[in-house]
CSV table of C-alpha atoms in Angstrom, one decimal:
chain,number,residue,atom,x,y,z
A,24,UNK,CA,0.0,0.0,0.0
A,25,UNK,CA,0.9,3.4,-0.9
A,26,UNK,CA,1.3,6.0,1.7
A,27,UNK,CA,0.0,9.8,1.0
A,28,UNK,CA,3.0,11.0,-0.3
A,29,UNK,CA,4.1,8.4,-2.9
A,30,UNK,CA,0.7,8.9,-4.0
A,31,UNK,CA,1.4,12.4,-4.3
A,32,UNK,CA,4.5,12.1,-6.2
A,33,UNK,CA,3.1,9.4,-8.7
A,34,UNK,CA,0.6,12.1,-9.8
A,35,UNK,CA,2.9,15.4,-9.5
A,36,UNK,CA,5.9,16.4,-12.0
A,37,UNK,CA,9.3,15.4,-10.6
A,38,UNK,CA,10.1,17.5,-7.5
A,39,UNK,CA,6.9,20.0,-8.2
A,40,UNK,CA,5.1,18.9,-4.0
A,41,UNK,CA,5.6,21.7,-1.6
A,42,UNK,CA,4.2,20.6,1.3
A,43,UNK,CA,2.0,22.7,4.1
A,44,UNK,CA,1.2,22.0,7.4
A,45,UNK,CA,3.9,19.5,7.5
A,46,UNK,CA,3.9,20.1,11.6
A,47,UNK,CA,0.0,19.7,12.4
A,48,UNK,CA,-0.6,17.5,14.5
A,49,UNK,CA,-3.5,16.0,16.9
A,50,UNK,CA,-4.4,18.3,20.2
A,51,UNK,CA,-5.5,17.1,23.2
A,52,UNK,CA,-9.2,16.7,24.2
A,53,UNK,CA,-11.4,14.9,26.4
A,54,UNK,CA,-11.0,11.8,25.3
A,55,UNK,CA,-7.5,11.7,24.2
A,56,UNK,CA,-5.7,13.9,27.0
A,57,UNK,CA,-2.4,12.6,25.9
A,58,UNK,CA,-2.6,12.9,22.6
A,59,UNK,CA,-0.6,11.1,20.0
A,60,UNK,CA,1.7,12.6,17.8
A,61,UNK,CA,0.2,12.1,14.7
A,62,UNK,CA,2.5,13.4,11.8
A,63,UNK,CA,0.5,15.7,9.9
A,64,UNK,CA,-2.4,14.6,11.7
A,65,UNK,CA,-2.8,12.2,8.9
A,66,UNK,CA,-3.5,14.2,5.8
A,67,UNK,CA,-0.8,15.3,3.6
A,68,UNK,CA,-1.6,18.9,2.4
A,69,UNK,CA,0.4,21.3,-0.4
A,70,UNK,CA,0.8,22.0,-3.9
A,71,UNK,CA,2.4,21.1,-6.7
A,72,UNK,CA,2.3,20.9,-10.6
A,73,UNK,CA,0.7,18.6,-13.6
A,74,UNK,CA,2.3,18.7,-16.9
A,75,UNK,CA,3.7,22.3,-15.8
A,76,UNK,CA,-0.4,23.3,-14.4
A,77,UNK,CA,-0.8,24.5,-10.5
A,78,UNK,CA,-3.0,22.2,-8.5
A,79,UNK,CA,-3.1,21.9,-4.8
A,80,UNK,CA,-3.5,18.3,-3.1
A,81,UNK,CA,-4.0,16.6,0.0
A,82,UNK,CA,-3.8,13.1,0.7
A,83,UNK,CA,-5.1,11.2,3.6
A,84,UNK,CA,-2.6,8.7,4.7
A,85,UNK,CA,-4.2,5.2,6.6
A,86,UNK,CA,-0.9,4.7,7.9
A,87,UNK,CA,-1.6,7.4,10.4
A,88,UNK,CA,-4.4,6.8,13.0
A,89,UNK,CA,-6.1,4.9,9.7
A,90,UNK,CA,-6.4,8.5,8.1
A,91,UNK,CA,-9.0,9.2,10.2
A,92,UNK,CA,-10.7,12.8,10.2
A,93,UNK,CA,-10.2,14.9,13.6
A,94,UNK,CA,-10.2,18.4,14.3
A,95,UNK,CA,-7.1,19.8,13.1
A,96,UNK,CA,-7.0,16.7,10.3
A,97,UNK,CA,-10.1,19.0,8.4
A,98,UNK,CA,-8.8,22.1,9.4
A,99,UNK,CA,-5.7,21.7,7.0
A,100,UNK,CA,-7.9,20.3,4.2
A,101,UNK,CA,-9.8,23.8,4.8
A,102,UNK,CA,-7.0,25.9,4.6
A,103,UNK,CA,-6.0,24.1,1.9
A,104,UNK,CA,-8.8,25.0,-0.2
A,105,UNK,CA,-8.8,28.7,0.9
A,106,UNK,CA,-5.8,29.3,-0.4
A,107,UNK,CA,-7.1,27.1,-3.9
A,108,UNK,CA,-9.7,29.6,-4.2
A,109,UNK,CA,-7.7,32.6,-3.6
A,110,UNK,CA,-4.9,31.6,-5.9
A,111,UNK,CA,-7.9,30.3,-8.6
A,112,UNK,CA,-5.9,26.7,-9.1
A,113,UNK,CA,-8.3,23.5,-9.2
A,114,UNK,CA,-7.8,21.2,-6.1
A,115,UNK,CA,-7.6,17.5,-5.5
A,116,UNK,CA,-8.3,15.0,-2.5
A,117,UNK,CA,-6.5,11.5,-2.2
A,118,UNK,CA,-9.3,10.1,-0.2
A,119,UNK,CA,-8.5,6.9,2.3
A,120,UNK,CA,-10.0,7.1,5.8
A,121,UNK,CA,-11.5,5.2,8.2
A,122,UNK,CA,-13.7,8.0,9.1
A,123,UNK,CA,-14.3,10.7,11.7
A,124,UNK,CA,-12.3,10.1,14.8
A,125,UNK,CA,-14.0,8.9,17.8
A,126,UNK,CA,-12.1,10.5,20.5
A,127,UNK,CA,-12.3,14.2,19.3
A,128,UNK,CA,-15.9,13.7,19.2
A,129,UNK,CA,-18.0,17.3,18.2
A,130,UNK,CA,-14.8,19.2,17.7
A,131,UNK,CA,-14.1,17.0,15.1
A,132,UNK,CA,-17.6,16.8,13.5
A,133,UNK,CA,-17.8,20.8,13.6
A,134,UNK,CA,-14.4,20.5,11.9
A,135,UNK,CA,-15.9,18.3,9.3
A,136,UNK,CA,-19.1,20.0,8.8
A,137,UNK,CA,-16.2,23.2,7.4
A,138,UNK,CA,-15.2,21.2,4.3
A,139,UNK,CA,-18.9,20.6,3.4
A,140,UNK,CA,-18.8,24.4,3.8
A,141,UNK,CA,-15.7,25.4,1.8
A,142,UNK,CA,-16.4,23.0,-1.1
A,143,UNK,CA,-19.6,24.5,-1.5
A,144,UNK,CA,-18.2,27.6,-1.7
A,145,UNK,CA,-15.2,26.4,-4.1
A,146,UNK,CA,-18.3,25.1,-6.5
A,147,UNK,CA,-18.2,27.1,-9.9
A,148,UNK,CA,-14.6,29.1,-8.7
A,149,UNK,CA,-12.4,26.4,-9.4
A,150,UNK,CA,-12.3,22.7,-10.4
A,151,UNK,CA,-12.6,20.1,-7.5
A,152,UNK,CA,-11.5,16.8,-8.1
A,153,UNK,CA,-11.4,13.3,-5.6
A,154,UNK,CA,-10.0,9.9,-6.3
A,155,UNK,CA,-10.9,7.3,-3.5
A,156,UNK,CA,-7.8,5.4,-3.3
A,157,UNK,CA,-9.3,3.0,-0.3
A,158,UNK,CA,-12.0,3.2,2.5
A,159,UNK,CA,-14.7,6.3,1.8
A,160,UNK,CA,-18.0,5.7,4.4
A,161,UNK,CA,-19.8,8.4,6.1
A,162,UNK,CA,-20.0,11.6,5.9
A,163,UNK,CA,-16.5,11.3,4.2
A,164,UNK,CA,-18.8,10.0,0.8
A,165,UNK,CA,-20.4,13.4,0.1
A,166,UNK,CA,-16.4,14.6,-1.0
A,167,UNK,CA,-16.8,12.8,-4.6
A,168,UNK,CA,-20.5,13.7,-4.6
A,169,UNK,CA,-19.4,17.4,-3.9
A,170,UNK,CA,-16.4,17.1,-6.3
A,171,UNK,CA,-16.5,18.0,-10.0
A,172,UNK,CA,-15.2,14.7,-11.3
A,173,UNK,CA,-14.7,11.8,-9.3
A,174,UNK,CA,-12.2,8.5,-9.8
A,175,UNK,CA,-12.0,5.4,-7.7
A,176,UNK,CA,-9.6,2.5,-7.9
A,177,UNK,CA,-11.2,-0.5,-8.3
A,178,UNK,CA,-10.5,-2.1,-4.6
A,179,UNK,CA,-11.9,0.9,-3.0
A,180,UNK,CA,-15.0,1.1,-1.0
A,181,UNK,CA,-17.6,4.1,-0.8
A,182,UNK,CA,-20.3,4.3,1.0
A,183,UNK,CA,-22.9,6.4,3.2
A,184,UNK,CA,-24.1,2.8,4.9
A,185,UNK,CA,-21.7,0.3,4.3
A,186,UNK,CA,-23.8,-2.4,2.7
A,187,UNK,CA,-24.7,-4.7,5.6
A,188,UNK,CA,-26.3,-2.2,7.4
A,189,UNK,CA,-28.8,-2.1,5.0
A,190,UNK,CA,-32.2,-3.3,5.5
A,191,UNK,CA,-32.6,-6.8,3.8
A,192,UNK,CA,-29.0,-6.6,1.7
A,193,UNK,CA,-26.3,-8.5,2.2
A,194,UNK,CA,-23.0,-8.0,1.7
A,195,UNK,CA,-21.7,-10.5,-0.1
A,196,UNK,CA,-24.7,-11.1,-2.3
A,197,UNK,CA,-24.8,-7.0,-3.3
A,198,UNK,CA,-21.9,-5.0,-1.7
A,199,UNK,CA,-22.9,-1.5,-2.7
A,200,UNK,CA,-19.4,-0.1,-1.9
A,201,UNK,CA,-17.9,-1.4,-4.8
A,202,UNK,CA,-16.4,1.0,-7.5
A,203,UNK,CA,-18.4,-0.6,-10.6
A,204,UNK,CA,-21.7,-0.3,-8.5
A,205,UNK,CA,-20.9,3.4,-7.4
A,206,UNK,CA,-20.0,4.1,-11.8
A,207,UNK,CA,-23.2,2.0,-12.5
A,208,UNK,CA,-25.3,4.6,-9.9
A,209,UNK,CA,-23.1,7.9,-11.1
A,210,UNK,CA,-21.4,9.0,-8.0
A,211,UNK,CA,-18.2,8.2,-10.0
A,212,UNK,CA,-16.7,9.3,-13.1
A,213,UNK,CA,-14.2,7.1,-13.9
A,214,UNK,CA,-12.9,3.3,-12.2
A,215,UNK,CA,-9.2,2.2,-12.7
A,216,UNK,CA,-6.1,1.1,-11.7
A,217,UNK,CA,-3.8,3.3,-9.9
A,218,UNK,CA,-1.9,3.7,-13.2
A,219,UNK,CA,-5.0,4.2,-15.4
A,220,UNK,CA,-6.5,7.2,-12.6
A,221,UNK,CA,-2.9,8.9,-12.8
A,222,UNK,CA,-3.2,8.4,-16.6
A,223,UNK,CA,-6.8,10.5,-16.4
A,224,UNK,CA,-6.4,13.2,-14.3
A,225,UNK,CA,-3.5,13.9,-16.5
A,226,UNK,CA,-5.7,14.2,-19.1
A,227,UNK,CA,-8.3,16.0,-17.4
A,228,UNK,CA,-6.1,18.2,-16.3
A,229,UNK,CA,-4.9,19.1,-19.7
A,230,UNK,CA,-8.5,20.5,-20.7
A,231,UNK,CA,-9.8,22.2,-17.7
A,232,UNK,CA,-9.7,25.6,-16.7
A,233,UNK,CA,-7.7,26.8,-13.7
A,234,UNK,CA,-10.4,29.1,-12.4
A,235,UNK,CA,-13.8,30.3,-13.6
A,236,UNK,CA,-12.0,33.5,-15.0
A,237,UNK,CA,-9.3,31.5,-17.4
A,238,UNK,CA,-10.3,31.2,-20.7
A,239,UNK,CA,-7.0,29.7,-22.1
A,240,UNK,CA,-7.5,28.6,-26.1
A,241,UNK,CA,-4.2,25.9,-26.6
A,242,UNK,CA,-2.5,25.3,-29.4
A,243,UNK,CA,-3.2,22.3,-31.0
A,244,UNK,CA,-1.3,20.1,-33.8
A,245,UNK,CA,-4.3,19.3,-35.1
A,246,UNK,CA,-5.5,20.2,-38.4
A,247,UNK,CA,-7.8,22.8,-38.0
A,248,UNK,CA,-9.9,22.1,-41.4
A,249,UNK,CA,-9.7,18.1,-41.2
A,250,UNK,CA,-12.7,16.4,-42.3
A,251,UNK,CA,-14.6,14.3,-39.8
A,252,UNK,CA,-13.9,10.8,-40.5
A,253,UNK,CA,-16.5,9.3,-39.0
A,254,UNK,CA,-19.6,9.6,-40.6
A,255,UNK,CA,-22.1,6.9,-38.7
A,256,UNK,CA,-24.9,8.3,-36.5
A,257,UNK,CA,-22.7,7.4,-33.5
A,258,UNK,CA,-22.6,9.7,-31.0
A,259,UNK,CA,-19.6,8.3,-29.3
A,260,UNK,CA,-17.5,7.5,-32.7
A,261,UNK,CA,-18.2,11.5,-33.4
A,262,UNK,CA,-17.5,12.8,-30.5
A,263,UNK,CA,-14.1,10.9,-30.4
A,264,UNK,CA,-13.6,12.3,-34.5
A,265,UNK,CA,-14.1,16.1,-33.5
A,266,UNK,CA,-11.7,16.1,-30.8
A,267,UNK,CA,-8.8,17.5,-31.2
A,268,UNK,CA,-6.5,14.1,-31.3
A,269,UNK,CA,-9.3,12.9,-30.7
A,270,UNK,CA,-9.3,12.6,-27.2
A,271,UNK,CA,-12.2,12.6,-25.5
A,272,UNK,CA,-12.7,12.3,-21.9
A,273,UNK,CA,-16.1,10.7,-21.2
A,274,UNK,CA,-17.7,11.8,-17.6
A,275,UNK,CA,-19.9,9.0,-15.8
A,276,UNK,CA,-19.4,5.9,-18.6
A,277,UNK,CA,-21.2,3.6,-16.7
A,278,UNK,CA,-24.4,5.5,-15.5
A,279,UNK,CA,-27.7,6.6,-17.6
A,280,UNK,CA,-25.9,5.2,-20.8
A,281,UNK,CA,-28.7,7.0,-22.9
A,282,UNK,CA,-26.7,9.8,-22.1
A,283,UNK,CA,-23.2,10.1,-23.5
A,284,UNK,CA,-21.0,13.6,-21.7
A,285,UNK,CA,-17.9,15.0,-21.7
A,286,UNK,CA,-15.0,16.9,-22.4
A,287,UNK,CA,-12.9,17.7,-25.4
A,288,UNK,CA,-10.5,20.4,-26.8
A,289,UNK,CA,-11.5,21.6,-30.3
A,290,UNK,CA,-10.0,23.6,-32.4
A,291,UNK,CA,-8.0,24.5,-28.8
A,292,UNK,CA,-11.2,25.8,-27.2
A,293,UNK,CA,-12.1,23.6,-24.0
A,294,UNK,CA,-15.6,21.6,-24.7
A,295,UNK,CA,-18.6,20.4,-23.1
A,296,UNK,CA,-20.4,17.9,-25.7
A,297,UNK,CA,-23.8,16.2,-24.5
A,298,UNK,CA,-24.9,13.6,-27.0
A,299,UNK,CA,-28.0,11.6,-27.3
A,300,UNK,CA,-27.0,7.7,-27.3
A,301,UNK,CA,-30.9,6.5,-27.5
A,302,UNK,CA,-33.7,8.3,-29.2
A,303,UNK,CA,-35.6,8.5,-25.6
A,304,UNK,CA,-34.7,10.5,-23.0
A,305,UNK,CA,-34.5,9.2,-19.1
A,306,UNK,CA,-34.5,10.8,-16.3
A,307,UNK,CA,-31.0,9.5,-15.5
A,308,UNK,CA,-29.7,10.7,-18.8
A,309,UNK,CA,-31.3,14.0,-18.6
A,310,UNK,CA,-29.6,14.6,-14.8
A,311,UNK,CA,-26.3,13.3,-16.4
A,312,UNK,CA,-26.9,15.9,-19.2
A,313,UNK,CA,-27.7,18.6,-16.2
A,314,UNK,CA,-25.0,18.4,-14.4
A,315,UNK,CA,-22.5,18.6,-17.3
A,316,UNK,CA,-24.3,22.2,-18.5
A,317,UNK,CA,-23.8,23.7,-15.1
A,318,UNK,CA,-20.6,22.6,-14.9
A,319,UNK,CA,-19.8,23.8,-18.0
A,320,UNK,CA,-21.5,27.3,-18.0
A,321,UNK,CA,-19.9,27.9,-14.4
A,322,UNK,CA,-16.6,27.9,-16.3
A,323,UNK,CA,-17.9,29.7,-19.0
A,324,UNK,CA,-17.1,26.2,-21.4
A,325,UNK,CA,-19.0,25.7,-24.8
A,326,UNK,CA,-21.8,23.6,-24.6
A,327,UNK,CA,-22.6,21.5,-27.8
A,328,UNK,CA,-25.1,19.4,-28.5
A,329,UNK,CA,-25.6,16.2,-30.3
A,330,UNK,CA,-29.3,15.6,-30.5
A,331,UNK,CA,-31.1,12.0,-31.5
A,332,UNK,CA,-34.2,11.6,-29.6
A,333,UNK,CA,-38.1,11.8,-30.2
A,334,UNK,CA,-39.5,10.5,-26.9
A,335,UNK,CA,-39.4,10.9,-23.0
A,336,UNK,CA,-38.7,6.9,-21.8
A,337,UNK,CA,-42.3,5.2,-21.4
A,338,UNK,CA,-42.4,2.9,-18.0
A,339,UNK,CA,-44.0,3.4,-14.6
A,340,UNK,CA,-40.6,4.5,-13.0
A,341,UNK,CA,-39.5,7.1,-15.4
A,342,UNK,CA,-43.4,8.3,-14.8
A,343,UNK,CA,-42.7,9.2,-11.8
A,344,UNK,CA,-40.0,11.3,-12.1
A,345,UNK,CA,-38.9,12.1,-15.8
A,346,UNK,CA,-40.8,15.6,-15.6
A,347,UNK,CA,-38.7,17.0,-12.5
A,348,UNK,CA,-35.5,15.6,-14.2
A,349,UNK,CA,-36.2,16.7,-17.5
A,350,UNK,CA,-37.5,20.1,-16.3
A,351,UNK,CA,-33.9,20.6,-14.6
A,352,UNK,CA,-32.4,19.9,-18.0
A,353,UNK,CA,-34.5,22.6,-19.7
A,354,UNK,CA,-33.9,25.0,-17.2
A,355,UNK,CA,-30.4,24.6,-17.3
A,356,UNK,CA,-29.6,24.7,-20.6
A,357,UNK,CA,-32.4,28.0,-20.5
A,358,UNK,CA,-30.2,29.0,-17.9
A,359,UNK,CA,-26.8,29.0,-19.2
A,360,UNK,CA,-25.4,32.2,-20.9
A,361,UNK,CA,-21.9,29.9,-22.1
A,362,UNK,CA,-21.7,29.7,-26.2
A,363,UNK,CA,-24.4,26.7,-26.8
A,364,UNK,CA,-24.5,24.8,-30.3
A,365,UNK,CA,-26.9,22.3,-31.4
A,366,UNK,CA,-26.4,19.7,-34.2
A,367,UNK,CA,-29.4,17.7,-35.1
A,368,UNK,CA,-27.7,14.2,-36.3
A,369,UNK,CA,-31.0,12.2,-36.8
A,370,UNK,CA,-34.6,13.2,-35.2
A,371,UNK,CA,-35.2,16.3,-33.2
A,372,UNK,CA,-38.7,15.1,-32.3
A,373,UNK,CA,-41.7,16.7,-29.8
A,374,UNK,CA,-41.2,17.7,-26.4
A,375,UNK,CA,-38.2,15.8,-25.8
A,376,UNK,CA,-36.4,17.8,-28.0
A,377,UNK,CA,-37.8,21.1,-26.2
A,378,UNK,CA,-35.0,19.8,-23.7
A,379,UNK,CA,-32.2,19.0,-25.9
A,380,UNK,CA,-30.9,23.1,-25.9
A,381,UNK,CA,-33.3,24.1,-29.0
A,382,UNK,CA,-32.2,27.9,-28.0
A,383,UNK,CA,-28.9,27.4,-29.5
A,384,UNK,CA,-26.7,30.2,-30.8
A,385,UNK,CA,-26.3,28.2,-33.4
A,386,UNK,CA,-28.4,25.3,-34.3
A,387,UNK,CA,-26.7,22.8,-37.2
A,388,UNK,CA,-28.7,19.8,-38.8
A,389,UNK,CA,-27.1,16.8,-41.1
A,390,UNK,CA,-29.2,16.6,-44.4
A,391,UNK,CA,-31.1,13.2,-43.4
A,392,UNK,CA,-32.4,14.7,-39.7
A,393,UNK,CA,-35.8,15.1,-39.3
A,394,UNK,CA,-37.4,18.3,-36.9
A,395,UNK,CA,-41.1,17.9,-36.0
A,396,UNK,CA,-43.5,17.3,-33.6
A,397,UNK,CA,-44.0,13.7,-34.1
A,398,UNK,CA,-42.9,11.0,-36.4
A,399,UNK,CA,-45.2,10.9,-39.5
A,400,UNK,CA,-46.8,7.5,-39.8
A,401,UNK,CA,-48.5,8.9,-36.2
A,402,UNK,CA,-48.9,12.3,-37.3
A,403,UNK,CA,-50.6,10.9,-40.5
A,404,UNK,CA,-53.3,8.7,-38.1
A,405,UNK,CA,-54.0,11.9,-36.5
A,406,UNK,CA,-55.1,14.0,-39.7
A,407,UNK,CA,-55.7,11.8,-42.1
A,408,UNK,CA,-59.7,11.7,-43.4
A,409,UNK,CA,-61.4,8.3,-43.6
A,410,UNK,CA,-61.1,8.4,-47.1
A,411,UNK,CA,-57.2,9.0,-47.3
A,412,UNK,CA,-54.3,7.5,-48.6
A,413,UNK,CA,-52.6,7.0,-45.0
A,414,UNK,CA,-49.1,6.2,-46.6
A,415,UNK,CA,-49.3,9.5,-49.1
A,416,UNK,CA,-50.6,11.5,-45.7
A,417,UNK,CA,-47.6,9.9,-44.6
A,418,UNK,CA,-45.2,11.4,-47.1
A,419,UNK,CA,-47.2,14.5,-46.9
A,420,UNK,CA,-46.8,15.4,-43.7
A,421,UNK,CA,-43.0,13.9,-43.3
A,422,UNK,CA,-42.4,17.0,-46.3
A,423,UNK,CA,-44.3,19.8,-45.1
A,424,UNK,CA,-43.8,19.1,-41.2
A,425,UNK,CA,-41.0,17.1,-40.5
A,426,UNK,CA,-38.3,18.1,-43.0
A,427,UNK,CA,-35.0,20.1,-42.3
A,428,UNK,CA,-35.8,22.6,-45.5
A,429,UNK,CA,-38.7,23.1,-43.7
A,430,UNK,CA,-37.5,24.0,-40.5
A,431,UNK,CA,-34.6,26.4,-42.3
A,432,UNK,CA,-37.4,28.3,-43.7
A,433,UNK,CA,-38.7,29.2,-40.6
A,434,UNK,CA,-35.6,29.6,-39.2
A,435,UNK,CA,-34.7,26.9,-37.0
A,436,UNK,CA,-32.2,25.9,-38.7
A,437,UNK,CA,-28.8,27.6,-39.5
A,438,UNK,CA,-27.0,25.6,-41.3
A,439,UNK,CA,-27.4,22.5,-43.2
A,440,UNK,CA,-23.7,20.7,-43.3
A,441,UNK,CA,-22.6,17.7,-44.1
A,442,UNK,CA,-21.0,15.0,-41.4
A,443,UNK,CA,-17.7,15.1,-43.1
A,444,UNK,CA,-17.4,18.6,-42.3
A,445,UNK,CA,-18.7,18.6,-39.1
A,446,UNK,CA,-15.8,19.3,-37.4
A,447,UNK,CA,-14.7,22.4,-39.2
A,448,UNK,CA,-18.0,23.9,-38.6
A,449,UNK,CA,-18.0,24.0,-35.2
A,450,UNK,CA,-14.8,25.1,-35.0
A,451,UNK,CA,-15.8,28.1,-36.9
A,452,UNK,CA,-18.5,28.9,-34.5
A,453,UNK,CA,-16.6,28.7,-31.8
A,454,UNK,CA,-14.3,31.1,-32.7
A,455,UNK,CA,-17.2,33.5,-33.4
A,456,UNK,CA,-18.9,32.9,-30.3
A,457,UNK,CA,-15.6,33.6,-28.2
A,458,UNK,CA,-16.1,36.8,-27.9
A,459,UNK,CA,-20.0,36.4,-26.7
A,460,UNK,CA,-21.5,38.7,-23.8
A,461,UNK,CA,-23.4,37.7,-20.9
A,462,UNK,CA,-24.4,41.5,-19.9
A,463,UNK,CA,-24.9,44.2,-22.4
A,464,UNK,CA,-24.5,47.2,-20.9
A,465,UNK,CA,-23.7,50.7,-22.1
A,466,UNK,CA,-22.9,54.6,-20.8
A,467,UNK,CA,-25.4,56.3,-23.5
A,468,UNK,CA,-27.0,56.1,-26.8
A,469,UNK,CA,-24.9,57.9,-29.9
A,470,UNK,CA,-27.5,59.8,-31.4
């Protein structure tokens, strides 16, 4: 096992860790009068670099007391983060605890209840990151859930209730700790080895934003005017081609996979892309999809959209809650004042697509997509007379209703392109939209 500072090191550049509160140690309370000297009170806190990018990190270290969580423990993650948010560098928590420690009791606890506090305050100023390397219960499991992006190694265990305190579950028939149960349920992004999580947050790193105020454009070796080479309706095979090297970082693979999210760089410009993988929308999918837009327009990140879809999902579940989650989608796309694009790839159908950002700053279709209010073979059932030809009602309606000319003319519809050159596109809208306001505000009219 690893202790906190060889994790550190395998994730920092080469002699990059300066560490803080190095001396911190455990005070004495009512319960442990002669307290032990706990080096660093068992959380490794400073900063260091990625690939030449400032990030501060602390690491718990289970070597120490078990890396359990007393007062002065959550007092240096604090300051920690203080400083992140000052400095407007992202931050990232090597989590491996046993918990909150017993014998510090409420001083403890009020401690904890502080980094609920600052990371709630750090939300939207500056990217938070966790990776549970080994045990995450309690309280301790709303750090990934209050994290941007979350990894876990695949031996590692979260969990608000570990699983055989739940009513009627057993542990080993359905241990809800597990990493591929927690990526399965969306509490974590991505599951790995330790090589393959040092592997991603190098990546990660690579796209996001310091702060909510850095709107970095890279240089890229990619060809700026390539042609898209993949031209399938597959959302996941085109988000991979637009990427610059195509590298796409996927967020929550495992969970609602209707849904497909993520990052990207294109043409240099950081990326949000939220891409229909089923033609109905879940409730699942559309608070995957949510999240991802606030992230993205806290940052001030382009939003585009892939959309394929033509129905909310049809079961009793989704009945029960696929109007709140869906409502949350609209409203935050609604919301968002980022640069939003929409590319209809295939159908753009009813009030499902009323979700899928139809108020675009730019709204792109691929010749064969369809925009309506309903496919036409039920349109046709609707309006057709007893008398007519259902299948030339059909093709009637499908023309006049459902076709992308027809939604140009009205003015739906910028621009009709073709997949091969949907890359270079977008890039060209992006580079417009750069420069877009949030506020217009001015001293006086000229005339």
């Amino acid at each position: 096992m690893k202790n906190a500072k060889d994790r550190i090191s395998s994730l920092l550049d080469p002699n990059s860790f300066v560490e803080l509160g190095a001396r911190v140690t455990a005070r004495s309370t009512d319960f442990n009068p002669g307290a032990k000297k706990a080096p660093s009170d068992g959380v490794v806190t400073g900063y260091g670099l990625i690939d030449n990018h400032l990030i501060y990190i602390y690491a718990q270290d289970p070597s120490v007391l078990g890396g359990s969580i007393g007062e002065m423990h959550a007092k240096k993650i604090i300051a920690l983060y203080k400083l992140a948010i000052s400095t407007g560098a992202p931050i990232l928590g090597l989590l491996d605890s046993i918990g909150l420690r017993l014998e510090e009791g409420t001083d403890a606890l009020h401690a904890f209840a502080g980094i609920y506090q600052i990371m709630s305050k750090a939300s939207g100023l500056i990217p938070q990151m966790s990776v549970v390397y080994g045990k995450c219960g309690g309280g301790l499991a709303l750090i990934p859930s209050l994290s941007d992006f979350t990894f876990m190694a695949k031996d590692a265990e979260l969990f608000v209730n570990s699983p055989n305190a739940l009513t009627g579950n057993v542990e080993t028939n359905n241990d809800t700790s597990l990493a591929q149960a927690k990526a399965t349920s969306g509490n974590v992004d991505f599951v790995g080895d330790e090589t393959e999580i040092i592997d991603e947050i190098h990546k990660l790193m690579a796209v996001l934003p310091a702060n909510n105020e850095d709107h970095r454009i890279l240089a890229d070796m990619d060809d700026l005017n390539r042609s898209s080479e993949n031209t399938d309706i597959d959302s996941k095979l085109i988000c991979q081609d637009l990427a610059d090297s195509h590298v796409f970082l996927e967020t929550k693979q495992a969970y609602a996979k209707d849904m497909i999210t993520g990052l990207l760089r294109l043409g240099g410009h950081t990326t949000a892309i939220i891409a229909n993988n089923d033609s109905s929308l879940t409730s699942n999918g559309c608070r995957k999809a949510t999240r991802l837009v606030r992230f993205a327009d806290a940052f001030d990140l382009p939003i585009i959209t892939l959309t394929n879809v033509n129905s909310f999902a049809t079961n009793l579940a989704e009945e029960d809650t696929i109007a709140l989650a869906a409502a949350e989608l609209a409203e935050a796309f609604a919301d968002a004042t980022c640069p939003k694009i929409n590319v209809i790839i295939q159908e753009a159908m009813g009030s499902a697509y009323a979700v899928m950002n139809p108020q675009a700053d730019f709204t792109m279709a691929f010749p064969d997509a369809k925009l309506g209010m309903m496919a036409a073979d039920l349109a046709a059932k609707i309006v057709a007379d007893k008398d007519d030809d259902l299948s030339e009602v059909t093709k009637s309606y499908d023309s006049l209703q459902n076709s992308i000319e027809m939604a140009c003319e009205r003015g739906y519809i910028d621009q009709i392109i073709e997949p091969i050159d949907l890359r270079r596109h977008l890039i060209g809208a992006l580079e417009v939209l750069y420069s877009k306001r949030k506020n217009f505000q001015r001293k006086h009219p000229t005339i």
